[in-house]
Amino acid sequence: ARQHDYRTIFVQSSHRGSFRMDAIARAAGFDEYYGMEDIPIVLDYPDPGAADFGWDYDTLMFLSGKLAREQRPFIAYVYTGTTHEPFTRLPARFEKRPPGDLTEDGFLNTLYYADWSVGEFMKAAAKADWYKNTIFVFVADHPLGQFGVKTVSDRFHIPLLIYAPGLVKPGVNETVASQLDLFPTVVDLLGFGDPFSALGDSLLRKQNGYAFVTAGNIIGLIGKEGFLT
């Protein structure tokens, strides 16, 4: 991306060194990196310092401000964390269920807040000149393992949404895939002709295959036929 004169920016809601994301961003080649220490609190939280992994809304609005007047093409990566346990108390309007730092109700409250935060970011993005030429990719870093898990597939099932009106045709891709397929998919979407190496396959080309999964001491493959761990 940098070779094609793209601006590269990485923002995470938690502390800069959390999960060694600062080192990962540097190794991946991002020119700009920001963490919780750089993000001002703009919403009315009961305890602004209580979110171990930061606040999604403030993080997304911070990125929105950084990109508001951008004229160059860019790759912006934002890593949010309010939905990570322990689930933090939120402003009353987001607490649709009884709060709890390790309960399903507590998680659903943070999920409602996270969805609202993404919606507010997209409203702001829609006003920017770059919106019509931008591809948005929404994906989880891992599933929430303790709620609603009945099968091995449930344990590793995460959402992936690629949104780009006018650039990507709407539809549902039923191909079994994993996060390893994201990098080649993004390169495909960007239209770069440069050679690169990847462990996965682009979802624009992949017809069938497996998802490689890991969790603790579990290593496995999941396919349409079943799974092996």
CSV table of N, CA, C and O in Angstrom, one decimal, residues 46-148:
chain,number,residue,atom,x,y,z
A,46,PRO,N,-20.1,6.5,32.9
A,46,PRO,CA,-20.1,6.5,34.4
A,46,PRO,C,-18.7,6.6,35.0
A,46,PRO,O,-18.5,7.3,35.9
A,47,ASP,N,-17.8,5.9,34.4
A,47,ASP,CA,-16.4,5.9,34.8
A,47,ASP,C,-15.5,5.8,33.6
A,47,ASP,O,-15.2,4.7,33.1
A,48,PRO,N,-15.0,6.9,33.1
A,48,PRO,CA,-14.3,6.9,31.8
A,48,PRO,C,-13.0,6.0,31.8
A,48,PRO,O,-12.6,5.5,30.8
A,49,GLY,N,-12.5,5.8,33.0
A,49,GLY,CA,-11.2,5.0,33.1
A,49,GLY,C,-11.5,3.6,33.4
A,49,GLY,O,-10.5,2.8,33.6
A,50,ALA,N,-12.7,3.1,33.4
A,50,ALA,CA,-13.0,1.8,33.8
A,50,ALA,C,-12.9,0.7,32.6
A,50,ALA,O,-12.9,-0.5,32.9
A,51,ALA,N,-12.9,1.2,31.4
A,51,ALA,CA,-12.8,0.2,30.3
A,51,ALA,C,-11.4,-0.3,30.0
A,51,ALA,O,-10.6,0.5,29.5
A,52,ASP,N,-11.1,-1.5,30.4
A,52,ASP,CA,-9.8,-2.1,30.3
A,52,ASP,C,-9.3,-2.0,28.8
A,52,ASP,O,-8.1,-1.9,28.6
A,53,PHE,N,-10.2,-2.2,27.9
A,53,PHE,CA,-9.8,-2.2,26.5
A,53,PHE,C,-10.3,-1.0,25.7
A,53,PHE,O,-10.4,-1.1,24.5
A,54,GLY,N,-10.7,0.0,26.4
A,54,GLY,CA,-11.0,1.3,25.8
A,54,GLY,C,-12.5,1.4,25.3
A,54,GLY,O,-13.3,0.5,25.5
A,55,TRP,N,-12.8,2.5,24.7
A,55,TRP,CA,-14.2,2.8,24.3
A,55,TRP,C,-14.3,2.9,22.8
A,55,TRP,O,-13.6,3.6,22.1
A,56,ASP,N,-15.2,2.1,22.2
A,56,ASP,CA,-15.3,1.9,20.8
A,56,ASP,C,-15.7,3.3,20.1
A,56,ASP,O,-15.1,3.6,19.1
A,57,TYR,N,-16.7,4.0,20.7
A,57,TYR,CA,-17.2,5.2,20.1
A,57,TYR,C,-16.1,6.2,19.9
A,57,TYR,O,-15.9,6.8,18.9
A,58,ASP,N,-15.4,6.5,21.0
A,58,ASP,CA,-14.4,7.5,21.0
A,58,ASP,C,-13.2,7.1,20.1
A,58,ASP,O,-12.7,8.0,19.4
A,59,THR,N,-12.9,5.8,20.0
A,59,THR,CA,-11.9,5.4,19.1
A,59,THR,C,-12.3,5.6,17.7
A,59,THR,O,-11.5,6.1,16.8
A,60,LEU,N,-13.5,5.2,17.3
A,60,LEU,CA,-13.9,5.4,15.9
A,60,LEU,C,-14.1,6.8,15.5
A,60,LEU,O,-13.8,7.2,14.4
A,61,MET,N,-14.5,7.7,16.5
A,61,MET,CA,-14.6,9.1,16.2
A,61,MET,C,-13.2,9.7,16.0
A,61,MET,O,-13.0,10.6,15.2
A,62,PHE,N,-12.3,9.2,16.8
A,62,PHE,CA,-10.9,9.7,16.7
A,62,PHE,C,-10.4,9.4,15.3
A,62,PHE,O,-9.8,10.2,14.6
A,63,LEU,N,-10.6,8.1,14.8
A,63,LEU,CA,-10.2,7.8,13.4
A,63,LEU,C,-10.9,8.6,12.4
A,63,LEU,O,-10.3,9.1,11.4
A,64,SER,N,-12.2,8.8,12.6
A,64,SER,CA,-13.0,9.7,11.7
A,64,SER,C,-12.4,11.0,11.6
A,64,SER,O,-12.3,11.6,10.4
A,65,GLY,N,-12.0,11.6,12.7
A,65,GLY,CA,-11.3,12.9,12.6
A,65,GLY,C,-10.0,12.9,11.9
A,65,GLY,O,-9.7,13.9,11.1
A,66,LYS,N,-9.2,11.9,12.0
A,66,LYS,CA,-8.0,11.8,11.3
A,66,LYS,C,-8.2,11.7,9.8
A,66,LYS,O,-7.3,12.1,9.1
A,67,LEU,N,-9.3,11.1,9.4
A,67,LEU,CA,-9.5,10.9,8.0
A,67,LEU,C,-10.4,11.9,7.3
A,67,LEU,O,-10.7,11.8,6.1
A,68,ALA,N,-11.0,12.8,8.1
A,68,ALA,CA,-12.1,13.6,7.6
A,68,ALA,C,-11.8,14.4,6.3
A,68,ALA,O,-12.6,14.4,5.4
A,69,ARG,N,-10.6,14.9,6.2
A,69,ARG,CA,-10.2,15.7,5.0
A,69,ARG,C,-9.1,15.0,4.1
A,69,ARG,O,-8.5,15.6,3.3
A,70,GLU,N,-9.0,13.7,4.3
A,70,GLU,CA,-8.0,12.9,3.6
A,70,GLU,C,-8.3,12.9,2.1
A,70,GLU,O,-9.4,12.6,1.6
A,71,GLN,N,-7.3,13.2,1.3
A,71,GLN,CA,-7.4,13.3,-0.2
A,71,GLN,C,-6.7,12.1,-0.8
A,71,GLN,O,-7.0,11.6,-1.9
A,72,ARG,N,-5.7,11.5,-0.1
A,72,ARG,CA,-5.0,10.4,-0.7
A,72,ARG,C,-5.7,9.1,-0.4
A,72,ARG,O,-6.5,9.0,0.5
A,73,PRO,N,-5.5,8.0,-1.2
A,73,PRO,CA,-6.0,6.7,-0.8
A,73,PRO,C,-5.4,6.3,0.5
A,73,PRO,O,-4.3,6.7,0.9
A,74,PHE,N,-6.1,5.5,1.3
A,74,PHE,CA,-5.5,5.1,2.6
A,74,PHE,C,-6.0,3.7,3.0
A,74,PHE,O,-7.0,3.2,2.5
A,75,ILE,N,-5.2,3.1,3.8
A,75,ILE,CA,-5.6,1.8,4.5
A,75,ILE,C,-5.6,2.2,6.0
A,75,ILE,O,-4.6,2.6,6.6
A,76,ALA,N,-6.8,2.1,6.6
A,76,ALA,CA,-7.0,2.4,8.0
A,76,ALA,C,-7.5,1.2,8.8
A,76,ALA,O,-8.5,0.6,8.4
A,77,TYR,N,-6.8,0.8,9.8
A,77,TYR,CA,-7.1,-0.4,10.6
A,77,TYR,C,-7.5,0.1,12.0
A,77,TYR,O,-6.7,0.8,12.6
A,78,VAL,N,-8.7,-0.3,12.4
A,78,VAL,CA,-9.1,0.1,13.8
A,78,VAL,C,-9.5,-1.2,14.6
A,78,VAL,O,-10.3,-2.0,14.1
A,79,TYR,N,-9.0,-1.3,15.8
A,79,TYR,CA,-9.2,-2.5,16.6
A,79,TYR,C,-9.9,-2.0,17.9
A,79,TYR,O,-9.4,-1.2,18.7
A,80,THR,N,-11.2,-2.4,18.0
A,80,THR,CA,-12.0,-1.9,19.1
A,80,THR,C,-12.1,-3.0,20.2
A,80,THR,O,-11.8,-4.2,20.0
A,81,GLY,N,-12.5,-2.6,21.4
A,81,GLY,CA,-12.4,-3.6,22.5
A,81,GLY,C,-13.4,-3.5,23.6
A,81,GLY,O,-13.3,-4.2,24.6
A,82,THR,N,-14.4,-2.6,23.5
A,82,THR,CA,-15.4,-2.5,24.6
A,82,THR,C,-16.2,-3.8,24.8
A,82,THR,O,-16.6,-4.0,25.9
A,83,THR,N,-16.3,-4.6,23.8
A,83,THR,CA,-17.1,-5.8,23.9
A,83,THR,C,-16.2,-6.9,24.6
A,83,THR,O,-16.7,-8.0,24.7
A,84,HIS,N,-15.0,-6.6,24.9
A,84,HIS,CA,-14.1,-7.6,25.5
A,84,HIS,C,-14.4,-7.7,27.0
A,84,HIS,O,-14.6,-6.6,27.7
A,85,GLU,N,-14.5,-8.9,27.6
A,85,GLU,CA,-14.7,-9.0,29.0
A,85,GLU,C,-13.5,-8.5,29.8
A,85,GLU,O,-12.3,-8.5,29.2
A,86,PRO,N,-13.6,-7.9,31.0
A,86,PRO,CA,-14.8,-7.7,31.7
A,86,PRO,C,-15.7,-6.6,31.1
A,86,PRO,O,-15.1,-5.6,30.7
A,87,PHE,N,-17.0,-6.8,31.1
A,87,PHE,CA,-17.9,-5.9,30.4
A,87,PHE,C,-18.1,-4.7,31.3
A,87,PHE,O,-18.6,-4.8,32.4
A,88,THR,N,-17.8,-3.5,30.7
A,88,THR,CA,-17.8,-2.3,31.5
A,88,THR,C,-19.2,-1.6,31.6
A,88,THR,O,-20.0,-1.8,30.7
A,89,ARG,N,-19.5,-0.9,32.7
A,89,ARG,CA,-20.7,-0.2,32.8
A,89,ARG,C,-20.8,0.9,31.8
A,89,ARG,O,-19.8,1.6,31.5
A,90,LEU,N,-21.9,1.1,31.2
A,90,LEU,CA,-22.1,2.0,30.1
A,90,LEU,C,-23.1,3.1,30.5
A,90,LEU,O,-23.8,3.0,31.5
A,91,PRO,N,-23.2,4.2,29.7
A,91,PRO,CA,-24.3,5.2,30.0
A,91,PRO,C,-25.6,4.5,30.0
A,91,PRO,O,-25.8,3.5,29.2
A,92,ALA,N,-26.6,4.9,30.8
A,92,ALA,CA,-27.8,4.3,31.0
A,92,ALA,C,-28.6,3.9,29.7
A,92,ALA,O,-29.2,2.9,29.6
A,93,ARG,N,-28.4,4.8,28.7
A,93,ARG,CA,-29.2,4.5,27.4
A,93,ARG,C,-28.7,3.3,26.7
A,93,ARG,O,-29.5,2.7,25.9
A,94,PHE,N,-27.6,2.7,27.0
A,94,PHE,CA,-27.1,1.5,26.4
A,94,PHE,C,-27.3,0.3,27.2
A,94,PHE,O,-27.1,-0.8,26.7
A,95,GLU,N,-27.7,0.4,28.4
A,95,GLU,CA,-27.9,-0.7,29.3
A,95,GLU,C,-29.3,-1.2,29.2
A,95,GLU,O,-30.2,-0.9,30.0
A,96,LYS,N,-29.6,-2.0,28.2
A,96,LYS,CA,-30.9,-2.6,27.9
A,96,LYS,C,-31.2,-3.8,28.8
A,96,LYS,O,-32.3,-4.2,29.0
A,97,ARG,N,-30.1,-4.3,29.4
A,97,ARG,CA,-30.3,-5.5,30.3
A,97,ARG,C,-29.5,-5.3,31.6
A,97,ARG,O,-28.7,-4.3,31.6
A,98,PRO,N,-29.7,-6.1,32.6
A,98,PRO,CA,-29.0,-5.9,33.8
A,98,PRO,C,-27.5,-6.0,33.6
A,98,PRO,O,-27.0,-6.9,32.9
A,99,PRO,N,-26.7,-5.0,34.1
A,99,PRO,CA,-25.2,-5.0,33.9
A,99,PRO,C,-24.6,-6.2,34.6
A,99,PRO,O,-25.1,-6.6,35.6
A,100,GLY,N,-23.4,-6.6,34.1
A,100,GLY,CA,-22.6,-7.6,34.7
A,100,GLY,C,-21.3,-7.7,34.0
A,100,GLY,O,-21.3,-7.7,32.7
A,101,ASP,N,-20.2,-7.8,34.7
A,101,ASP,CA,-18.9,-7.7,34.1
A,101,ASP,C,-18.5,-9.0,33.4
A,101,ASP,O,-17.6,-9.0,32.5
A,102,LEU,N,-19.2,-10.1,33.7
A,102,LEU,CA,-18.9,-11.4,33.1
A,102,LEU,C,-20.1,-12.2,32.6
A,102,LEU,O,-20.1,-13.4,32.4
A,103,THR,N,-21.3,-11.5,32.5
A,103,THR,CA,-22.5,-12.1,32.2
A,103,THR,C,-22.9,-11.9,30.7
A,103,THR,O,-22.4,-11.0,30.0
A,104,GLU,N,-23.8,-12.7,30.2
A,104,GLU,CA,-24.3,-12.6,28.8
A,104,GLU,C,-25.0,-11.2,28.7
A,104,GLU,O,-24.9,-10.6,27.7
A,105,ASP,N,-25.8,-10.8,29.7
A,105,ASP,CA,-26.5,-9.6,29.6
A,105,ASP,C,-25.5,-8.4,29.6
A,105,ASP,O,-25.7,-7.5,28.8
A,106,GLY,N,-24.4,-8.5,30.3
A,106,GLY,CA,-23.4,-7.5,30.3
A,106,GLY,C,-22.8,-7.4,28.9
A,106,GLY,O,-22.5,-6.3,28.4
A,107,PHE,N,-22.5,-8.6,28.3
A,107,PHE,CA,-22.0,-8.6,26.9
A,107,PHE,C,-22.9,-8.0,25.9
A,107,PHE,O,-22.5,-7.2,25.1
A,108,LEU,N,-24.2,-8.3,26.0
A,108,LEU,CA,-25.2,-7.8,25.1
A,108,LEU,C,-25.3,-6.3,25.2
A,108,LEU,O,-25.6,-5.6,24.2
A,109,ASN,N,-25.2,-5.7,26.4
A,109,ASN,CA,-25.2,-4.3,26.5
A,109,ASN,C,-24.0,-3.6,25.8
A,109,ASN,O,-24.2,-2.7,25.0
A,110,THR,N,-22.8,-4.2,25.9
A,110,THR,CA,-21.7,-3.7,25.2
A,110,THR,C,-21.8,-3.9,23.7
A,110,THR,O,-21.3,-3.1,22.9
A,111,LEU,N,-22.4,-5.0,23.3
A,111,LEU,CA,-22.7,-5.2,21.9
A,111,LEU,C,-23.6,-4.2,21.3
A,111,LEU,O,-23.4,-3.7,20.2
A,112,TYR,N,-24.6,-3.8,22.0
A,112,TYR,CA,-25.6,-2.8,21.6
A,112,TYR,C,-24.8,-1.5,21.4
A,112,TYR,O,-25.0,-0.7,20.4
A,113,TYR,N,-23.9,-1.1,22.4
A,113,TYR,CA,-23.1,0.1,22.3
A,113,TYR,C,-22.2,0.0,21.1
A,113,TYR,O,-22.0,1.0,20.4
A,114,ALA,N,-21.5,-1.1,20.9
A,114,ALA,CA,-20.6,-1.3,19.8
A,114,ALA,C,-21.3,-1.1,18.5
A,114,ALA,O,-20.7,-0.4,17.6
A,115,ASP,N,-22.5,-1.7,18.3
A,115,ASP,CA,-23.2,-1.5,17.1
A,115,ASP,C,-23.6,-0.1,16.8
A,115,ASP,O,-23.4,0.5,15.7
A,116,TRP,N,-24.0,0.6,17.9
A,116,TRP,CA,-24.3,2.1,17.7
A,116,TRP,C,-23.1,2.9,17.4
A,116,TRP,O,-23.1,3.7,16.5
A,117,SER,N,-22.0,2.5,18.0
A,117,SER,CA,-20.7,3.2,17.7
A,117,SER,C,-20.3,3.1,16.2
A,117,SER,O,-19.9,4.1,15.6
A,118,VAL,N,-20.4,1.9,15.7
A,118,VAL,CA,-20.1,1.6,14.3
A,118,VAL,C,-21.0,2.4,13.4
A,118,VAL,O,-20.6,3.0,12.4
A,119,GLY,N,-22.3,2.5,13.8
A,119,GLY,CA,-23.3,3.2,13.0
A,119,GLY,C,-23.0,4.7,12.9
A,119,GLY,O,-23.1,5.3,11.9
A,120,GLU,N,-22.5,5.3,14.1
A,120,GLU,CA,-22.2,6.7,14.1
A,120,GLU,C,-20.9,6.9,13.3
A,120,GLU,O,-20.8,8.0,12.6
A,121,PHE,N,-20.0,6.0,13.3
A,121,PHE,CA,-18.8,6.1,12.4
A,121,PHE,C,-19.2,6.1,11.0
A,121,PHE,O,-18.7,6.9,10.2
A,122,MET,N,-20.1,5.2,10.6
A,122,MET,CA,-20.5,5.1,9.2
A,122,MET,C,-21.3,6.4,8.7
A,122,MET,O,-21.1,6.8,7.6
A,123,LYS,N,-22.0,7.0,9.6
A,123,LYS,CA,-22.7,8.2,9.3
A,123,LYS,C,-21.7,9.3,9.0
A,123,LYS,O,-21.9,10.1,8.1
A,124,ALA,N,-20.7,9.4,9.9
A,124,ALA,CA,-19.6,10.4,9.6
A,124,ALA,C,-18.9,10.1,8.4
A,124,ALA,O,-18.6,11.0,7.6
A,125,ALA,N,-18.6,8.8,8.1
A,125,ALA,CA,-17.8,8.5,6.9
A,125,ALA,C,-18.6,8.8,5.6
A,125,ALA,O,-18.0,9.3,4.6
A,126,ALA,N,-19.9,8.7,5.7
A,126,ALA,CA,-20.8,8.9,4.5
A,126,ALA,C,-20.7,10.4,4.1
A,126,ALA,O,-21.0,10.7,2.9
A,127,LYS,N,-20.2,11.3,5.0
A,127,LYS,CA,-20.1,12.7,4.6
A,127,LYS,C,-18.8,13.1,4.0
A,127,LYS,O,-18.6,14.2,3.5
A,128,ALA,N,-17.8,12.1,4.0
A,128,ALA,CA,-16.5,12.4,3.5
A,128,ALA,C,-16.4,12.1,2.0
A,128,ALA,O,-17.1,11.3,1.5
A,129,ASP,N,-15.5,12.8,1.4
A,129,ASP,CA,-15.3,12.7,-0.1
A,129,ASP,C,-14.9,11.3,-0.5
A,129,ASP,O,-15.2,10.8,-1.5
A,130,TRP,N,-14.1,10.6,0.4
A,130,TRP,CA,-13.6,9.3,0.1
A,130,TRP,C,-14.5,8.2,0.3
A,130,TRP,O,-14.2,7.1,-0.1
A,131,TYR,N,-15.7,8.4,0.8
A,131,TYR,CA,-16.6,7.4,1.2
A,131,TYR,C,-17.0,6.5,0.0
A,131,TYR,O,-17.0,5.3,0.1
A,132,LYS,N,-17.3,7.1,-1.1
A,132,LYS,CA,-17.8,6.3,-2.3
A,132,LYS,C,-16.7,5.5,-2.9
A,132,LYS,O,-17.0,4.5,-3.7
A,133,ASN,N,-15.5,5.7,-2.6
A,133,ASN,CA,-14.4,4.9,-3.1
A,133,ASN,C,-13.7,4.0,-2.1
A,133,ASN,O,-12.6,3.5,-2.3
A,134,THR,N,-14.4,3.8,-0.9
A,134,THR,CA,-13.8,3.1,0.2
A,134,THR,C,-14.5,1.7,0.4
A,134,THR,O,-15.7,1.6,0.3
A,135,ILE,N,-13.7,0.7,0.7
A,135,ILE,CA,-14.2,-0.6,1.0
A,135,ILE,C,-14.1,-0.8,2.6
A,135,ILE,O,-13.0,-0.6,3.1
A,136,PHE,N,-15.2,-1.1,3.2
A,136,PHE,CA,-15.2,-1.3,4.6
A,136,PHE,C,-15.2,-2.8,4.9
A,136,PHE,O,-16.1,-3.5,4.4
A,137,VAL,N,-14.4,-3.3,5.8
A,137,VAL,CA,-14.3,-4.7,6.2
A,137,VAL,C,-14.5,-4.7,7.7
A,137,VAL,O,-13.7,-4.2,8.5
A,138,PHE,N,-15.6,-5.5,8.1
A,138,PHE,CA,-15.9,-5.6,9.5
A,138,PHE,C,-15.6,-7.1,9.9
A,138,PHE,O,-16.2,-8.0,9.2
A,139,VAL,N,-14.8,-7.4,10.9
A,139,VAL,CA,-14.5,-8.8,11.2
A,139,VAL,C,-14.2,-8.8,12.7
A,139,VAL,O,-13.6,-7.9,13.3
A,140,ALA,N,-14.5,-9.9,13.4
A,140,ALA,CA,-14.1,-10.1,14.7
A,140,ALA,C,-12.7,-10.8,14.8
A,140,ALA,O,-12.3,-11.5,13.9
A,141,ASP,N,-11.9,-10.5,15.9
A,141,ASP,CA,-10.6,-11.1,16.0
A,141,ASP,C,-10.8,-12.5,16.6
A,141,ASP,O,-9.9,-13.4,16.3
A,142,HIS,N,-11.8,-12.8,17.3
A,142,HIS,CA,-12.1,-14.2,17.8
A,142,HIS,C,-13.5,-14.2,18.3
A,142,HIS,O,-14.1,-13.2,18.6
A,143,PRO,N,-14.1,-15.4,18.4
A,143,PRO,CA,-15.5,-15.5,18.9
A,143,PRO,C,-15.5,-15.3,20.4
A,143,PRO,O,-14.5,-15.4,21.1
A,144,LEU,N,-16.7,-15.0,20.9
A,144,LEU,CA,-16.9,-15.0,22.4
A,144,LEU,C,-17.2,-16.4,22.8
A,144,LEU,O,-18.4,-16.8,22.7
A,145,GLY,N,-16.3,-17.1,23.3
A,145,GLY,CA,-16.4,-18.6,23.5
A,145,GLY,C,-17.4,-19.1,24.5
A,145,GLY,O,-17.9,-20.2,24.4
A,146,GLN,N,-17.9,-18.2,25.5
A,146,GLN,CA,-18.6,-18.8,26.5
A,146,GLN,C,-20.2,-18.7,26.3
A,146,GLN,O,-20.9,-19.3,27.1
A,147,PHE,N,-20.6,-18.0,25.3
A,147,PHE,CA,-22.1,-17.8,25.2
A,147,PHE,C,-22.5,-18.4,23.8
A,147,PHE,O,-21.9,-18.1,22.8
A,148,GLY,N,-23.5,-19.2,23.9
A,148,GLY,CA,-24.2,-19.8,22.6
A,148,GLY,C,-23.3,-20.8,21.9
A,148,GLY,O,-23.5,-21.0,20.7
